[in-house]
Amino acid sequence: MKLLLSDKFINIIFRAATILLKFLLSIIIIKKISIEEYGVYGVFQSTVIIMSFVLGIDFYAYSSREILKKNAHNFNFYFSNQLLLHAFSYIIILPLTYLIFYLGILDKKYLILFYLILVTEHLSQELYRMLIILKKSVTATIILFVRSGLWVIILYFVWEEGIMSPTLNSLLILWLSAALLSIIIGFAKIKFKWESEYDFSWIVKGVRIAFPFFIGTVLYKLIEFSGRYFLNYYWTSVEVGIFTFFSSVASILFVFVQTIVIIVIYPELLESKNKGHDSFLKKFKYFKNQILTFTTLGTVLSLIFIYPLLLFLDNSLFFENLLSYIILLISSFIFCFSFIPHYALYTYKFDSGILFAVILGTITNFMFSFIFVPLYGLLGASVSQLTAFIVIYIVKLILWKKKKPF
């Protein structure tokens, strides 16, 4: 009974449900609409994710350290100032995103829904991060479930019963509704009260410190999603749909490891460093072993279940491109491992090393994509991503061995 009520177990249940429902969303779109429309959804989704990181400027990377440090201000002070920064980012960045539609990356008929989903997704993500920092990981996971999973059940019901037509537009409306609900729950759970004590020097300092994290995060997402954009340009929405499906399934490995290991242990890792090197090394060894264990377990499970999943989809195009999935799964495996040296560098504030590794990885990804995607399509996009994550892992590992202070 104690195990069933533990935070770790509850987190696993809700995250597993979210992962399962993301599976179902892919299947529902492919079955109810088409692979082509799933490709359009893939480009829409990846653009929202990238732009939500742009809006956030990864400021949480700075504010989380400030909240956890000794002699910190109260939480409301930090989050009020952070929200003020986000308000400025909305004013500056949102008008610029019209270029996405002007360049034809997304169809203009999705313009209004794109803006609404982008803002609500961003706010929900920031609340999710704050709840983790406040050690309310269960609440954070529930919010993620509402935003990314619960609405899929409703989507299936309304499409199956004919309440709403199975279109991308109706899907986006439900996504927006879920994101709004997650924001309401998030603000209620953090018990936030707006403070008018603004510290612009703190905000400016935070932007300066968070900027390397911001660049690194956006570059990570470009590596993850660049295949969709390259395939969309050089090939068709069918190839984008297949790649989006395979990359989404493969990336569940990281979601699995992040839920069970990273979001639970990384705040403890930050705190252990303040107690001395011995305390950090003990916690870091545990962190490393947990990543190794659950990454291996997740990879084996993924290999077991991919074949029956493709049988259920009953589309020969997926079987013809199965090698691309294997490559993307290996890529996700390497990506999980790269977070071992990543969090060691992050804890000791070797942020420039992290950024350097990601820049090299992004350059590698784009070079390979420009060469191989026009020639080999899905396979070229998959190899480009794998090569990038191998470069990132090796560079981070070398830098940590050189820079560690003990």
Short mmCIF file of C-alpha atoms in Angstrom, two decimals:
data_model
loop_
_atom_site.label_atom_id
_atom_site.label_comp_id
_atom_site.label_asym_id
_atom_site.label_seq_id
_atom_site.Cartn_x
_atom_site.Cartn_y
_atom_site.Cartn_z
CA MET A 1 0.00 0.00 0.00
CA LYS A 2 2.89 2.34 0.84
CA LEU A 3 4.40 1.70 -2.61
CA LEU A 4 1.07 2.36 -4.35
CA LEU A 5 0.79 5.75 -2.63
CA SER A 6 4.42 6.79 -3.25
CA ASP A 7 5.13 9.81 -5.47
CA LYS A 8 7.32 7.71 -7.74
CA PHE A 9 4.59 5.15 -8.36
CA ILE A 10 1.91 7.80 -8.99
CA ASN A 11 4.28 9.61 -11.37
CA ILE A 12 4.88 6.37 -13.26
CA ILE A 13 1.14 5.67 -13.58
CA PHE A 14 0.22 9.12 -14.88
CA ARG A 15 3.23 9.36 -17.17
CA ALA A 16 2.58 5.86 -18.51
CA ALA A 17 -1.02 6.88 -19.20
CA THR A 18 0.22 9.99 -21.01
CA ILE A 19 2.64 7.94 -23.10
CA LEU A 20 -0.08 5.43 -23.96
CA LEU A 21 -2.51 8.17 -24.98
CA LYS A 22 0.16 9.79 -27.17
CA PHE A 23 0.48 6.40 -28.85
CA LEU A 24 -3.26 6.35 -29.33
CA LEU A 25 -3.30 9.89 -30.73
CA SER A 26 -0.88 8.89 -33.47
CA ILE A 27 -2.93 5.81 -34.26
CA ILE A 28 -6.24 7.72 -34.17
CA ILE A 29 -5.02 10.38 -36.61
CA ILE A 30 -3.53 7.82 -38.99
CA LYS A 31 -6.61 5.56 -38.83
CA LYS A 32 -9.34 8.22 -38.79
CA ILE A 33 -7.77 10.76 -41.18
CA SER A 34 -4.54 9.85 -43.02
CA ILE A 35 -0.75 9.64 -42.83
CA GLU A 36 -0.58 12.88 -44.83
CA GLU A 37 -2.65 14.78 -42.23
CA TYR A 38 -0.55 13.26 -39.49
CA GLY A 39 2.44 14.75 -41.28
CA VAL A 40 0.77 18.19 -41.22
CA TYR A 41 0.04 17.68 -37.50
CA GLY A 42 3.70 16.73 -36.97
CA VAL A 43 4.93 20.01 -38.44
CA PHE A 44 2.31 22.00 -36.45
CA GLN A 45 3.21 20.23 -33.20
CA SER A 46 6.97 20.62 -33.64
CA THR A 47 6.58 24.32 -34.49
CA VAL A 48 4.49 24.90 -31.34
CA ILE A 49 7.10 23.12 -29.22
CA ILE A 50 10.03 25.06 -30.67
CA MET A 51 8.27 28.42 -30.40
CA SER A 52 7.14 27.74 -26.82
CA PHE A 53 10.80 27.36 -25.89
CA VAL A 54 11.55 30.61 -27.71
CA LEU A 55 8.85 32.37 -25.66
CA GLY A 56 10.21 30.94 -22.42
CA ILE A 57 13.85 31.81 -23.21
CA ASP A 58 14.64 28.90 -20.85
CA PHE A 59 14.45 31.39 -17.99
CA TYR A 60 13.45 28.59 -15.62
CA ALA A 61 17.04 27.29 -15.79
CA TYR A 62 18.02 30.45 -13.89
CA SER A 63 14.94 30.89 -11.70
CA SER A 64 15.07 27.27 -10.50
CA ARG A 65 18.56 27.81 -9.11
CA GLU A 66 17.44 31.04 -7.46
CA ILE A 67 14.42 29.40 -5.83
CA LEU A 68 16.50 26.51 -4.46
CA LYS A 69 19.43 28.56 -3.18
CA LYS A 70 19.92 29.45 0.46
CA ASN A 71 18.43 32.75 1.70
CA ALA A 72 16.13 32.94 -1.33
CA HIS A 73 13.14 35.30 -1.67
CA ASN A 74 9.69 33.78 -1.51
CA PHE A 75 8.43 31.86 -4.55
CA ASN A 76 5.84 34.50 -5.56
CA PHE A 77 8.59 37.11 -6.00
CA TYR A 78 10.50 34.94 -8.46
CA PHE A 79 7.51 33.72 -10.45
CA SER A 80 5.93 37.19 -10.68
CA ASN A 81 9.13 38.53 -12.19
CA GLN A 82 9.37 35.56 -14.52
CA LEU A 83 5.80 36.06 -15.76
CA LEU A 84 6.58 39.74 -16.39
CA LEU A 85 9.47 38.65 -18.61
CA HIS A 86 7.19 36.26 -20.50
CA ALA A 87 4.70 39.08 -21.10
CA PHE A 88 7.49 41.06 -22.81
CA SER A 89 8.48 38.02 -24.86
CA TYR A 90 4.87 37.64 -26.08
CA ILE A 91 4.78 41.25 -27.24
CA ILE A 92 8.06 40.93 -29.15
CA ILE A 93 8.02 37.35 -30.45
CA LEU A 94 4.38 36.53 -31.26
CA PRO A 95 4.11 39.02 -34.16
CA LEU A 96 7.30 37.59 -35.67
CA THR A 97 5.83 34.08 -35.76
CA TYR A 98 3.60 35.17 -38.62
CA LEU A 99 6.61 34.40 -40.82
CA ILE A 100 5.83 30.70 -40.27
CA PHE A 101 2.59 31.20 -42.20
CA TYR A 102 3.98 33.73 -44.68
CA LEU A 103 6.70 31.23 -45.70
CA GLY A 104 4.12 28.48 -46.10
CA ILE A 105 5.50 26.22 -43.35
CA LEU A 106 1.96 26.09 -41.93
CA ASP A 107 -1.35 26.82 -43.65
CA LYS A 108 -2.93 30.16 -42.71
CA LYS A 109 -6.21 28.46 -41.82
CA TYR A 110 -4.51 27.30 -38.61
CA LEU A 111 -3.26 30.80 -37.68
CA ILE A 112 -5.59 31.63 -34.77
CA LEU A 113 -5.45 28.15 -33.25
CA PHE A 114 -1.68 28.20 -33.55
CA TYR A 115 -1.35 31.40 -31.52
CA LEU A 116 -3.79 30.26 -28.84
CA ILE A 117 -2.20 26.82 -28.49
CA LEU A 118 1.29 28.30 -28.47
CA VAL A 119 0.58 30.67 -25.54
CA THR A 120 -1.35 28.12 -23.47
CA GLU A 121 1.24 25.39 -24.08
CA HIS A 122 4.00 27.73 -22.98
CA LEU A 123 2.26 28.80 -19.76
CA SER A 124 1.37 25.21 -18.93
CA GLN A 125 4.98 24.14 -19.47
CA GLU A 126 6.28 26.88 -17.15
CA LEU A 127 3.81 25.83 -14.44
CA TYR A 128 4.91 22.21 -14.89
CA ARG A 129 8.53 23.22 -14.36
CA MET A 130 7.75 25.32 -11.30
CA LEU A 131 5.86 22.45 -9.69
CA ILE A 132 8.88 20.18 -10.18
CA ILE A 133 11.17 22.76 -8.57
CA LEU A 134 8.70 23.04 -5.67
CA LYS A 135 8.96 19.23 -5.35
CA LYS A 136 5.33 18.73 -6.34
CA SER A 137 6.23 16.19 -8.99
CA VAL A 138 2.89 14.36 -8.77
CA THR A 139 0.92 17.53 -9.45
CA ALA A 140 3.31 18.36 -12.30
CA THR A 141 2.74 14.93 -13.85
CA ILE A 142 -1.05 15.30 -13.51
CA ILE A 143 -0.87 18.67 -15.31
CA LEU A 144 1.16 17.05 -18.07
CA PHE A 145 -1.43 14.27 -18.29
CA VAL A 146 -4.26 16.80 -18.67
CA ARG A 147 -2.36 18.78 -21.31
CA SER A 148 -0.98 15.86 -23.30
CA GLY A 149 -3.15 12.82 -22.60
CA LEU A 150 -6.64 13.33 -21.16
CA TRP A 151 -7.96 15.17 -24.19
CA VAL A 152 -7.02 12.27 -26.46
CA ILE A 153 -9.68 10.14 -24.74
CA ILE A 154 -12.26 12.85 -25.38
CA LEU A 155 -11.05 13.20 -28.98
CA TYR A 156 -11.57 9.50 -29.65
CA PHE A 157 -15.06 9.61 -28.12
CA VAL A 158 -16.29 12.68 -30.05
CA TRP A 159 -14.87 11.37 -33.33
CA GLU A 160 -16.19 7.86 -32.80
CA GLU A 161 -19.67 9.08 -31.85
CA GLY A 162 -19.79 11.63 -34.67
CA ILE A 163 -20.07 14.59 -32.27
CA MET A 164 -17.18 16.26 -34.09
CA SER A 165 -15.85 15.54 -37.58
CA PRO A 166 -12.45 13.78 -37.63
CA THR A 167 -10.38 16.74 -38.83
CA LEU A 168 -7.16 18.36 -37.75
CA ASN A 169 -9.14 21.48 -36.81
CA SER A 170 -11.33 19.67 -34.25
CA LEU A 171 -8.22 17.99 -32.83
CA LEU A 172 -6.54 21.36 -32.29
CA ILE A 173 -9.63 22.76 -30.53
CA LEU A 174 -9.54 19.94 -27.99
CA TRP A 175 -5.77 20.35 -27.55
CA LEU A 176 -6.33 24.04 -26.77
CA SER A 177 -9.10 23.26 -24.26
CA ALA A 178 -6.86 20.79 -22.42
CA ALA A 179 -3.96 23.24 -22.26
CA LEU A 180 -6.29 25.89 -20.77
CA LEU A 181 -7.54 23.44 -18.13
CA SER A 182 -3.96 22.49 -17.18
CA ILE A 183 -3.14 26.18 -16.64
CA ILE A 184 -6.10 26.62 -14.29
CA ILE A 185 -5.06 23.56 -12.28
CA GLY A 186 -1.42 24.65 -12.24
CA PHE A 187 -2.06 28.12 -10.85
CA ALA A 188 -4.41 26.69 -8.23
CA LYS A 189 -1.82 24.15 -7.05
CA ILE A 190 1.15 26.51 -6.75
CA LYS A 191 -1.05 28.91 -4.74
CA PHE A 192 0.44 31.81 -6.64
CA LYS A 193 -0.11 35.41 -5.56
CA TRP A 194 1.07 38.20 -7.80
CA GLU A 195 3.74 40.44 -6.27
CA SER A 196 4.33 43.95 -7.57
CA GLU A 197 7.92 43.99 -6.29
CA TYR A 198 9.71 43.89 -9.63
CA ASP A 199 13.46 43.50 -9.88
CA PHE A 200 14.48 44.32 -13.44
CA SER A 201 18.16 43.84 -12.68
CA TRP A 202 17.34 40.27 -11.54
CA ILE A 203 15.39 39.65 -14.76
CA VAL A 204 18.21 41.01 -16.96
CA LYS A 205 20.78 38.95 -15.07
CA GLY A 206 18.56 35.88 -15.47
CA VAL A 207 18.17 36.38 -19.22
CA ARG A 208 21.94 36.70 -19.57
CA ILE A 209 22.57 33.52 -17.57
CA ALA A 210 19.69 31.56 -19.11
CA PHE A 211 20.60 32.50 -22.68
CA PRO A 212 23.07 29.62 -23.19
CA PHE A 213 20.39 27.20 -21.94
CA PHE A 214 17.86 28.80 -24.28
CA ILE A 215 20.13 28.44 -27.30
CA GLY A 216 20.96 24.89 -26.27
CA THR A 217 17.30 23.92 -25.82
CA VAL A 218 16.21 25.39 -29.17
CA LEU A 219 19.11 23.67 -30.91
CA TYR A 220 18.14 20.38 -29.25
CA LYS A 221 14.61 20.78 -30.58
CA LEU A 222 15.90 21.67 -34.03
CA ILE A 223 17.90 18.44 -34.05
CA GLU A 224 14.84 16.48 -32.90
CA PHE A 225 12.42 18.07 -35.38
CA SER A 226 14.63 19.09 -38.30
CA GLY A 227 13.90 15.80 -40.06
CA ARG A 228 10.22 16.77 -40.30
CA TYR A 229 11.06 20.13 -41.91
CA PHE A 230 13.65 18.70 -44.31
CA LEU A 231 11.28 15.93 -45.37
CA ASN A 232 8.46 18.44 -45.74
CA TYR A 233 10.64 20.51 -48.08
CA TYR A 234 12.30 17.76 -50.13
CA TRP A 235 9.63 15.04 -50.04
CA THR A 236 5.90 14.90 -49.15
CA SER A 237 3.58 14.90 -46.12
CA VAL A 238 3.50 11.09 -46.31
CA GLU A 239 7.23 10.87 -45.50
CA VAL A 240 6.77 13.53 -42.80
CA GLY A 241 3.93 11.47 -41.31
CA ILE A 242 5.96 8.27 -41.20
CA PHE A 243 9.00 10.04 -39.73
CA THR A 244 6.84 11.87 -37.18
CA PHE A 245 5.28 8.59 -36.06
CA PHE A 246 8.61 6.76 -35.75
CA SER A 247 10.38 9.65 -34.01
CA SER A 248 7.45 10.14 -31.62
CA VAL A 249 7.46 6.47 -30.63
CA ALA A 250 11.26 6.43 -30.26
CA SER A 251 11.24 9.60 -28.14
CA ILE A 252 8.95 7.91 -25.62
CA LEU A 253 12.12 6.29 -24.31
CA PHE A 254 13.38 9.67 -23.12
CA VAL A 255 9.96 10.56 -21.68
CA PHE A 256 10.06 7.26 -19.77
CA VAL A 257 13.54 7.94 -18.37
CA GLN A 258 12.76 11.59 -17.65
CA THR A 259 9.66 10.67 -15.61
CA ILE A 260 11.19 7.90 -13.54
CA VAL A 261 14.69 9.29 -13.10
CA ILE A 262 15.39 12.87 -14.15
CA ILE A 263 12.48 14.90 -12.75
CA VAL A 264 12.72 13.01 -9.45
CA ILE A 265 16.50 13.00 -8.92
CA TYR A 266 17.81 16.18 -10.57
CA PRO A 267 16.56 18.61 -7.86
CA GLU A 268 18.29 16.33 -5.31
CA LEU A 269 21.42 16.40 -7.46
CA LEU A 270 21.45 20.22 -7.35
CA GLU A 271 21.03 20.23 -3.58
CA SER A 272 23.68 17.54 -2.99
CA LYS A 273 26.34 19.72 -4.59
CA ASN A 274 25.83 22.33 -1.85
CA LYS A 275 26.69 19.67 0.76
CA GLY A 276 30.09 18.92 -0.78
CA HIS A 277 31.72 16.79 -3.46
CA ASP A 278 31.26 13.49 -1.59
CA SER A 279 27.53 14.06 -1.28
CA PHE A 280 27.29 14.95 -4.97
CA LEU A 281 29.32 11.91 -6.09
CA LYS A 282 27.08 9.57 -4.12
CA LYS A 283 23.92 11.05 -5.61
CA PHE A 284 25.48 11.27 -9.10
CA LYS A 285 26.43 7.57 -9.04
CA TYR A 286 22.83 6.72 -8.16
CA PHE A 287 21.58 9.03 -10.95
CA LYS A 288 23.91 7.37 -13.47
CA ASN A 289 22.86 3.84 -12.50
CA GLN A 290 19.17 4.75 -12.70
CA ILE A 291 19.61 6.25 -16.20
CA LEU A 292 21.46 3.13 -17.36
CA THR A 293 18.86 0.75 -15.91
CA PHE A 294 15.72 2.44 -17.18
CA THR A 295 17.16 3.41 -20.58
CA THR A 296 18.06 -0.21 -21.24
CA LEU A 297 14.67 -1.43 -19.99
CA GLY A 298 12.79 1.12 -22.11
CA THR A 299 14.77 0.22 -25.24
CA VAL A 300 14.04 -3.50 -24.87
CA LEU A 301 10.32 -2.83 -24.34
CA SER A 302 10.22 -0.56 -27.39
CA LEU A 303 11.80 -3.23 -29.59
CA ILE A 304 9.31 -5.81 -28.34
CA PHE A 305 6.18 -3.73 -28.91
CA ILE A 306 6.93 -1.92 -32.18
CA TYR A 307 6.15 -4.91 -34.40
CA PRO A 308 2.64 -5.65 -33.05
CA LEU A 309 1.93 -1.91 -33.15
CA LEU A 310 2.80 -1.76 -36.87
CA LEU A 311 0.70 -4.87 -37.50
CA PHE A 312 -2.25 -3.07 -35.94
CA LEU A 313 -1.71 0.01 -38.13
CA ASP A 314 -1.75 -2.32 -41.14
CA ASN A 315 0.16 -0.04 -43.49
CA SER A 316 3.04 -1.41 -45.56
CA LEU A 317 4.79 1.97 -45.62
CA PHE A 318 5.75 1.57 -41.94
CA PHE A 319 7.26 -1.87 -42.47
CA GLU A 320 9.16 -0.67 -45.54
CA ASN A 321 10.82 2.02 -43.41
CA LEU A 322 11.32 0.02 -40.19
CA LEU A 323 15.11 0.50 -40.32
CA SER A 324 14.53 4.22 -39.80
CA TYR A 325 12.71 3.45 -36.54
CA ILE A 326 15.60 1.28 -35.28
CA ILE A 327 18.04 4.11 -36.00
CA LEU A 328 15.79 6.66 -34.25
CA LEU A 329 15.47 4.38 -31.21
CA ILE A 330 19.28 4.08 -30.98
CA SER A 331 19.38 7.87 -31.28
CA SER A 332 16.98 8.21 -28.35
CA PHE A 333 19.09 5.73 -26.36
CA ILE A 334 22.23 7.84 -26.88
CA PHE A 335 20.26 11.00 -26.06
CA CYS A 336 19.25 9.56 -22.66
CA PHE A 337 22.84 8.64 -21.90
CA SER A 338 24.03 12.15 -22.77
CA PHE A 339 22.11 13.47 -19.77
CA ILE A 340 24.55 11.80 -17.39
CA PRO A 341 27.44 14.20 -18.19
CA HIS A 342 24.87 16.91 -19.00
CA TYR A 343 23.55 17.17 -15.44
CA ALA A 344 27.04 16.90 -13.99
CA LEU A 345 28.08 19.91 -16.09
CA TYR A 346 24.82 21.71 -15.26
CA THR A 347 25.13 21.17 -11.51
CA TYR A 348 28.64 22.66 -11.47
CA LYS A 349 27.54 25.50 -13.76
CA PHE A 350 29.72 24.51 -16.73
CA ASP A 351 26.95 25.82 -18.97
CA SER A 352 29.22 26.88 -21.82
CA GLY A 353 30.35 23.26 -22.22
CA ILE A 354 26.77 22.09 -22.65
CA LEU A 355 26.12 24.79 -25.24
CA PHE A 356 29.33 23.97 -27.13
CA ALA A 357 28.32 20.28 -27.38
CA VAL A 358 24.84 21.11 -28.66
CA ILE A 359 26.15 23.61 -31.23
CA LEU A 360 28.48 20.95 -32.64
CA GLY A 361 25.62 18.45 -32.69
CA THR A 362 23.32 20.87 -34.51
CA ILE A 363 25.94 21.70 -37.13
CA THR A 364 26.47 17.96 -37.67
CA ASN A 365 22.73 17.35 -37.96
CA PHE A 366 22.17 20.08 -40.53
CA MET A 367 25.21 19.08 -42.60
CA PHE A 368 24.07 15.45 -42.76
CA SER A 369 20.45 16.46 -43.41
CA PHE A 370 21.33 18.71 -46.34
CA ILE A 371 23.37 15.88 -47.87
CA PHE A 372 21.36 12.75 -47.05
CA VAL A 373 17.67 13.74 -46.75
CA PRO A 374 17.32 14.76 -50.45
CA LEU A 375 18.95 11.45 -51.44
CA TYR A 376 17.65 8.94 -48.90
CA GLY A 377 14.55 10.55 -47.37
CA LEU A 378 13.50 8.96 -44.07
CA LEU A 379 16.72 7.01 -43.69
CA GLY A 380 18.80 10.14 -44.25
CA ALA A 381 16.82 12.09 -41.63
CA SER A 382 17.20 9.27 -39.09
CA VAL A 383 20.95 8.91 -39.60
CA SER A 384 21.38 12.69 -39.33
CA GLN A 385 19.68 12.72 -35.92
CA LEU A 386 21.67 9.73 -34.64
CA THR A 387 24.99 11.26 -35.70
CA ALA A 388 24.14 14.54 -33.97
CA PHE A 389 23.32 12.87 -30.63
CA ILE A 390 26.49 10.76 -30.75
CA VAL A 391 28.54 13.94 -31.21
CA ILE A 392 26.73 15.65 -28.32
CA TYR A 393 27.24 12.70 -25.96
CA ILE A 394 30.95 12.32 -26.73
CA VAL A 395 31.66 16.06 -26.38
CA LYS A 396 29.79 16.31 -23.04
CA LEU A 397 31.59 13.26 -21.68
CA ILE A 398 35.02 14.63 -22.64
CA LEU A 399 34.22 18.06 -21.17
CA TRP A 400 33.00 16.64 -17.85
CA LYS A 401 36.15 14.51 -17.49
CA LYS A 402 38.28 17.59 -18.13
CA LYS A 403 36.33 20.08 -16.02
CA LYS A 404 35.16 18.13 -12.97
CA PRO A 405 36.65 19.81 -9.86
CA PHE A 406 37.64 16.64 -7.99
#
